[in-house]
PDB file of C-alpha atoms in Angstrom:
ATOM      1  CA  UNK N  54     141.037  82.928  75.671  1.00 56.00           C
ATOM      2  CA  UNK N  55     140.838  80.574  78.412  1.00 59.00           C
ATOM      3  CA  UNK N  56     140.445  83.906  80.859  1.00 53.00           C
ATOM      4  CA  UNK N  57     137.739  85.540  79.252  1.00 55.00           C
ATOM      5  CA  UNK N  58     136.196  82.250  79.371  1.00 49.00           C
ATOM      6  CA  UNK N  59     136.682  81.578  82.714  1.00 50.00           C
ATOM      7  CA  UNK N  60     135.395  85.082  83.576  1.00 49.00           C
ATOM      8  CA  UNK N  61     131.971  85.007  81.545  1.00 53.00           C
ATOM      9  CA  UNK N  62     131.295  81.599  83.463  1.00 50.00           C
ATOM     10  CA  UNK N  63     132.335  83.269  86.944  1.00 48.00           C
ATOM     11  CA  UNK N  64     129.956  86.823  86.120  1.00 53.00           C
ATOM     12  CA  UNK N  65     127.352  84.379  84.982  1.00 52.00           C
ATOM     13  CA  UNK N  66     127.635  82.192  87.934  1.00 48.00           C
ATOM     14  CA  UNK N  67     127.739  85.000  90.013  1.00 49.00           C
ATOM     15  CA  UNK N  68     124.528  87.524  88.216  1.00 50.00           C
ATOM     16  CA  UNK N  69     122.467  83.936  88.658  1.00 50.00           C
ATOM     17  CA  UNK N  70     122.726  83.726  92.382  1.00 49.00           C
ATOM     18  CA  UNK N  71     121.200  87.149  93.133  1.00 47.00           C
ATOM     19  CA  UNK N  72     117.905  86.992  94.860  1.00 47.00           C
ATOM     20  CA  UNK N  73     115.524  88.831  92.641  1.00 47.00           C
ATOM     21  CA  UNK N  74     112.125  90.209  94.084  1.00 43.00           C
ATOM     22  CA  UNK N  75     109.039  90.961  92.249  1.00 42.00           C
ATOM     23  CA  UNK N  76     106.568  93.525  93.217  1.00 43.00           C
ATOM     24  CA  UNK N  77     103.915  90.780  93.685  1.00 45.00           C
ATOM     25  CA  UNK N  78     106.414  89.398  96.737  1.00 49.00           C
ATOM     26  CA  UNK N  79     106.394  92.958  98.382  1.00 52.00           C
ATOM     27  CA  UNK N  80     104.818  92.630 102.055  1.00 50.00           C
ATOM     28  CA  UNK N  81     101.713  95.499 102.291  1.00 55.00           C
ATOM     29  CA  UNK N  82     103.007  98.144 104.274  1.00 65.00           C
ATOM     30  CA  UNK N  83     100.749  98.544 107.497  1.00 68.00           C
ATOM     31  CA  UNK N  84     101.382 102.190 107.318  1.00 61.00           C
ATOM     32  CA  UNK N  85     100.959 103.237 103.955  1.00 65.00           C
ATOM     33  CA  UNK N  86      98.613 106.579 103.675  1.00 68.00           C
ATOM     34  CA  UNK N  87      95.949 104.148 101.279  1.00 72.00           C
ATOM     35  CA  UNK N  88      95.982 101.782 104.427  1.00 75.00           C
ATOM     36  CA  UNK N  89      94.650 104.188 106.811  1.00 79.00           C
ATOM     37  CA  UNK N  90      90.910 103.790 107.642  1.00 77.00           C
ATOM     38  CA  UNK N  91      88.979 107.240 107.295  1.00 70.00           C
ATOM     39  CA  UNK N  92      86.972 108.206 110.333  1.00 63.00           C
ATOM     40  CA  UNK N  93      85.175 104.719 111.329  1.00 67.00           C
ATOM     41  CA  UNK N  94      81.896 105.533 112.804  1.00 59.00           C
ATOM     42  CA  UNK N  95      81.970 102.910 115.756  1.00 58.00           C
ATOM     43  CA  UNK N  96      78.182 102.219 116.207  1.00 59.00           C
ATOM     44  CA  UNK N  97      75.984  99.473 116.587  1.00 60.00           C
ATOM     45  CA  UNK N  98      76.675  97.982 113.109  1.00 73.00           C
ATOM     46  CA  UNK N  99      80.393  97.064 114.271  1.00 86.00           C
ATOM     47  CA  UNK N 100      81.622  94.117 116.185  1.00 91.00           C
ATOM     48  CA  UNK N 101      84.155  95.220 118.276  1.00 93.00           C
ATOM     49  CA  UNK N 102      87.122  92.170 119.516  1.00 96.00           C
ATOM     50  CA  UNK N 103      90.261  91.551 120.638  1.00 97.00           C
ATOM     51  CA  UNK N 104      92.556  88.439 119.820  1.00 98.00           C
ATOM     52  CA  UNK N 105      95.809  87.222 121.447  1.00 98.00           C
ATOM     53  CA  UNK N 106      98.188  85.470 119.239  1.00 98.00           C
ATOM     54  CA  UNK N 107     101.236  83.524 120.555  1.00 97.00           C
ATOM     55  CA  UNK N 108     104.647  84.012 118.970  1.00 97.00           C
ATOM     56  CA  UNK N 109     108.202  82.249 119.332  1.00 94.00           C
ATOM     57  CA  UNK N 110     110.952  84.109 118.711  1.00 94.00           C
ATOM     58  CA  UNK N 111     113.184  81.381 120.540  1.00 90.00           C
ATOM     59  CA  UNK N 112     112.624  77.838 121.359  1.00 89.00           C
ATOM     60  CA  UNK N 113     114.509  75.653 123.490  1.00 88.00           C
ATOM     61  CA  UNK N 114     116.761  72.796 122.501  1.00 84.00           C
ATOM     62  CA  UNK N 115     118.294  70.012 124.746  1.00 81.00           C
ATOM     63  CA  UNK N 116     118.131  72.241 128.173  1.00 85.00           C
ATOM     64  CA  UNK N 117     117.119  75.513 129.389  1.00 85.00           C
ATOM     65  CA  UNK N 118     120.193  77.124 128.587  1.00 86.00           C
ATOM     66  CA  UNK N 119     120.462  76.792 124.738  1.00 88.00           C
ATOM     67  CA  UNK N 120     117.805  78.673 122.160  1.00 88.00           C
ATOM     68  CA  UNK N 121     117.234  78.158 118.712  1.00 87.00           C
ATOM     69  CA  UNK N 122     116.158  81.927 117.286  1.00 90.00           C
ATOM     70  CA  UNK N 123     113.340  81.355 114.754  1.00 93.00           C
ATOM     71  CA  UNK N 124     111.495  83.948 112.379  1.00 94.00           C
ATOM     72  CA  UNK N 125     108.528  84.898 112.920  1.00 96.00           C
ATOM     73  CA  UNK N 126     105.847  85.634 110.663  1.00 96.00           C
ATOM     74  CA  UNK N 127     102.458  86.949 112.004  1.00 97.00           C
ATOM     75  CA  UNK N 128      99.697  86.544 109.479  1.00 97.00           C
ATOM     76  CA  UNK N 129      96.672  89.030 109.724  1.00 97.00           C
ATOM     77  CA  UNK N 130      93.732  87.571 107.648  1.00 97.00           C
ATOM     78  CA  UNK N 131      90.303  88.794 106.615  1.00 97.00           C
ATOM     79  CA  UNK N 132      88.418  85.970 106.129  1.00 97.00           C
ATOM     80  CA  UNK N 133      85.248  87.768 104.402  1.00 96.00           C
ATOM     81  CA  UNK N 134      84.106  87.778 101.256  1.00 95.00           C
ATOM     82  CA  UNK N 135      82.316  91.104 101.078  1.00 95.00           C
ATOM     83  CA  UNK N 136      82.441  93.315 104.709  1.00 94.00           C
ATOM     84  CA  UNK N 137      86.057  95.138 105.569  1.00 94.00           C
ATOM     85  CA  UNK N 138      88.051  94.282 108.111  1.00 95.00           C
ATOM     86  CA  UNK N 139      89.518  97.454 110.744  1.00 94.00           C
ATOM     87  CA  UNK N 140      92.362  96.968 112.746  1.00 95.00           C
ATOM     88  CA  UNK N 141      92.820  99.295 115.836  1.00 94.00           C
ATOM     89  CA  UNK N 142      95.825  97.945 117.596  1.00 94.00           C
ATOM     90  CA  UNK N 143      98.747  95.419 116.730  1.00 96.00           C
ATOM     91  CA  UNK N 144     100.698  95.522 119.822  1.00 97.00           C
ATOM     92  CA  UNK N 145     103.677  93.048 120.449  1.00 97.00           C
ATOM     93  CA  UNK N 146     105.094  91.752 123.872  1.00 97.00           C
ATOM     94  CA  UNK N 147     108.102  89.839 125.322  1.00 96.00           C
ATOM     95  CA  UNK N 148     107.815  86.780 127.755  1.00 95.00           C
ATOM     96  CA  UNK N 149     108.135  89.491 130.590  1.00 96.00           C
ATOM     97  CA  UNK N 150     104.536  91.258 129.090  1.00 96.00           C
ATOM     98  CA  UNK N 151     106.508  94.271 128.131  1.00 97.00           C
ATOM     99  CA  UNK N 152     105.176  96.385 125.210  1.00 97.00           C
ATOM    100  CA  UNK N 153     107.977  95.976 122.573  1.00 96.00           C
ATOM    101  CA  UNK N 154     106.016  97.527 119.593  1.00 95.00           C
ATOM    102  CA  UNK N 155     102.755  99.177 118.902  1.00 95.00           C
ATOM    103  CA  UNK N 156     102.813  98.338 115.171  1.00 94.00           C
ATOM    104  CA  UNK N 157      99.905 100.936 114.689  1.00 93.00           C
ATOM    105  CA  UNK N 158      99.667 104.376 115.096  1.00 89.00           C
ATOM    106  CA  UNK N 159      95.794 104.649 113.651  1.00 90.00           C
ATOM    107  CA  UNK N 160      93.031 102.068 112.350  1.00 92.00           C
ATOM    108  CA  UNK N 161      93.724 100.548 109.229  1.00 94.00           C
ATOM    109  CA  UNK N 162      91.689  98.556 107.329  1.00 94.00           C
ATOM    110  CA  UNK N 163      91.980  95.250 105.817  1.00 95.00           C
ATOM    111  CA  UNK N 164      90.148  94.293 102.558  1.00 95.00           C
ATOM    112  CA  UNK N 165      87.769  91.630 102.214  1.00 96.00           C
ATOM    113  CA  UNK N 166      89.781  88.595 101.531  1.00 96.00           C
ATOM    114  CA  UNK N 167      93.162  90.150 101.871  1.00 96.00           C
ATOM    115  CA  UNK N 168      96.095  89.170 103.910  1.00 96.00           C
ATOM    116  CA  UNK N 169      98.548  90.955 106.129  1.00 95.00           C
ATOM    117  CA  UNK N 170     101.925  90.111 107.888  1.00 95.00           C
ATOM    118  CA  UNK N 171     104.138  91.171 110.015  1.00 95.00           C
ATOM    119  CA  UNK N 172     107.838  89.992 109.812  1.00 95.00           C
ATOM    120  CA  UNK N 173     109.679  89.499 112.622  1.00 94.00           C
ATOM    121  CA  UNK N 174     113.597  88.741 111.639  1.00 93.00           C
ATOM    122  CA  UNK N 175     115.769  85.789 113.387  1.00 90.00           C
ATOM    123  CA  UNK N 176     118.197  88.170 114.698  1.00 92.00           C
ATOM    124  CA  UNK N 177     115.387  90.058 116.608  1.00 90.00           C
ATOM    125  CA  UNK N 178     114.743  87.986 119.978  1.00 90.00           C
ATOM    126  CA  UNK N 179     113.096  90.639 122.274  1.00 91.00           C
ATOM    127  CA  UNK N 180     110.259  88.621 122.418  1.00 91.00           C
ATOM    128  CA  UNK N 181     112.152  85.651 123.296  1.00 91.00           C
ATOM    129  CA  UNK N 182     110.986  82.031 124.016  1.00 93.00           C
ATOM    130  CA  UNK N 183     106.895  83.623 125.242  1.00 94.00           C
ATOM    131  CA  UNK N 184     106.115  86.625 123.116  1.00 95.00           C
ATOM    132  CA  UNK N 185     102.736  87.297 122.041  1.00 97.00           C
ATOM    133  CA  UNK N 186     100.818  89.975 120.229  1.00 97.00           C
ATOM    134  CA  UNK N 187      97.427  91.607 121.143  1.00 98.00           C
ATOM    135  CA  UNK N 188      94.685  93.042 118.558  1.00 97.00           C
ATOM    136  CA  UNK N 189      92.149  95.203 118.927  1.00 97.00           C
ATOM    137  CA  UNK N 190      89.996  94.757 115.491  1.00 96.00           C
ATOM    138  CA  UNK N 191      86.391  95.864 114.417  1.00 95.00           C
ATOM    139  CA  UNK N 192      83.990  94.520 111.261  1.00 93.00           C
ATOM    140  CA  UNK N 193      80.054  94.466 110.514  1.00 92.00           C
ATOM    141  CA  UNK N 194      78.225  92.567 112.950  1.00 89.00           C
ATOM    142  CA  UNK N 195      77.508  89.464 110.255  1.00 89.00           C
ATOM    143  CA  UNK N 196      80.781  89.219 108.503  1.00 92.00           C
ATOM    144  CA  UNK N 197      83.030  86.194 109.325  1.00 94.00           C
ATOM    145  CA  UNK N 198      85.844  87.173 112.323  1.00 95.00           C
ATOM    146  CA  UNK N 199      88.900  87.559 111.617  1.00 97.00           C
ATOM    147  CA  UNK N 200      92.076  84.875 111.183  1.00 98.00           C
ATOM    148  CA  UNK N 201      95.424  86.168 113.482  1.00 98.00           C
ATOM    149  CA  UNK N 202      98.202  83.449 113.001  1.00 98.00           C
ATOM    150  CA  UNK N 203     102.129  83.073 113.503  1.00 97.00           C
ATOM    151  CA  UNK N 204     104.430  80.843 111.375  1.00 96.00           C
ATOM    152  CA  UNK N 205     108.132  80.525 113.234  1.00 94.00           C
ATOM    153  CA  UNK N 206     110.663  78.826 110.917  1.00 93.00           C
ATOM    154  CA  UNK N 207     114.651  78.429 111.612  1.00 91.00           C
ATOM    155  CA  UNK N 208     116.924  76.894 108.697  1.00 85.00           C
ATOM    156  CA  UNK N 209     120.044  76.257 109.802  1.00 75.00           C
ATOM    157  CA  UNK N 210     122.467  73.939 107.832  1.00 71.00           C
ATOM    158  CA  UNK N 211     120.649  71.320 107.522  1.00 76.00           C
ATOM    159  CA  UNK N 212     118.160  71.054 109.767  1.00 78.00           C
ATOM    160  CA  UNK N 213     114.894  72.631 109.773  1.00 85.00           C
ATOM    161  CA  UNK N 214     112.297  73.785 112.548  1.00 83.00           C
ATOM    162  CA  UNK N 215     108.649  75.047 111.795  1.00 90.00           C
ATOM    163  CA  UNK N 216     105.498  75.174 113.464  1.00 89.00           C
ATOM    164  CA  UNK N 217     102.269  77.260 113.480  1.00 93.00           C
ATOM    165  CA  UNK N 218      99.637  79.256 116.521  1.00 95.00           C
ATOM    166  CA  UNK N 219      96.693  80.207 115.651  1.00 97.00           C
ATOM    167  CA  UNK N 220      94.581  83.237 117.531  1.00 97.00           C
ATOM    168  CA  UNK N 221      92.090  83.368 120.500  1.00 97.00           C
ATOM    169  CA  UNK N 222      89.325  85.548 120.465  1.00 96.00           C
ATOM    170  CA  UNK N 223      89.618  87.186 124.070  1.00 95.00           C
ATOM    171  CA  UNK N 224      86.848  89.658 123.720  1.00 79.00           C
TER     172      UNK N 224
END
């Protein structure tokens, strides 16, 4: 008897520590078919930019030669009520300015209001302690410009490390 019970508390125990994800937590896929933005006629009603966005995939900590890794999330936001949002080019780069992804094959589009992100794991440092990201991004002439920003967060043990960059509007 003392067994069983012993085993229903360790299957309980255990069924309560798995993670559990709702749809509503999913990330929208940049690539999805619905994303895709259906022949954009690029005339004079479009404002045409480009943004740079600083990410950290590393930091340093007590000397040059130790690195704390750090996810990264980049944050794509349309910060208009009513116009859409088109996104031509998400391209990432390491310290060295080396494309490491082109997260976009064609123009997407971004809904008024809505949010995108990229996630960048911990484990992935290609960027390393300079990376940055580069986007190429189109809406009507009087709708409010975009928002591009990174989060980078590390939890290790018990310490934690998190700060935020914000987007410059090169173009």
């Amino acid at each position: 008897m003392k067994f069983i019970f012993s085993l229903i508390l360790l299957s309980t125990f255990l069924l309560s520590c798995t993670e559990k994800v709702s749809t509503r937590d999913k990330i929208p896929a940049l690539h999805s078919k619905e994303r895709l933005a259906n022949k954009i006629e690029e005339d004079s009603l479009l404002t045409k930019g480009k943004t740079y966005l600083s990410i950290y995939s590393q930091v340093y900590s007590l000397s040059e030669h130790r690195k704390h890794n750090l996810t990264v999330t980049v944050s794509m936001r349309n910060t208009s009520l009513t116009d859409t949002l088109y996104l031509k080019n998400a391209d990432h780069y390491s310290t060295e300015g080396k494309l490491i992804k082109p997260y976009l094959e064609n123009t997407i589009y971004i809904a008024p209001m809505e949010t995108l992100e990229i996630v960048i794991n911990e484990e992935e440092i290609s960027s390393g302690t300079g990376g940055n990201f580069m986007f190429d991004w189109m809406l009507n002439k009087d709708a409010t410009e975009p928002l591009f920003e990174s989060v980078m967060i590390s939890t290790t043990s018990q310490q934690g490390l998190s700060f935020t960059s914000q987007g410059k509007r090169l173009q």
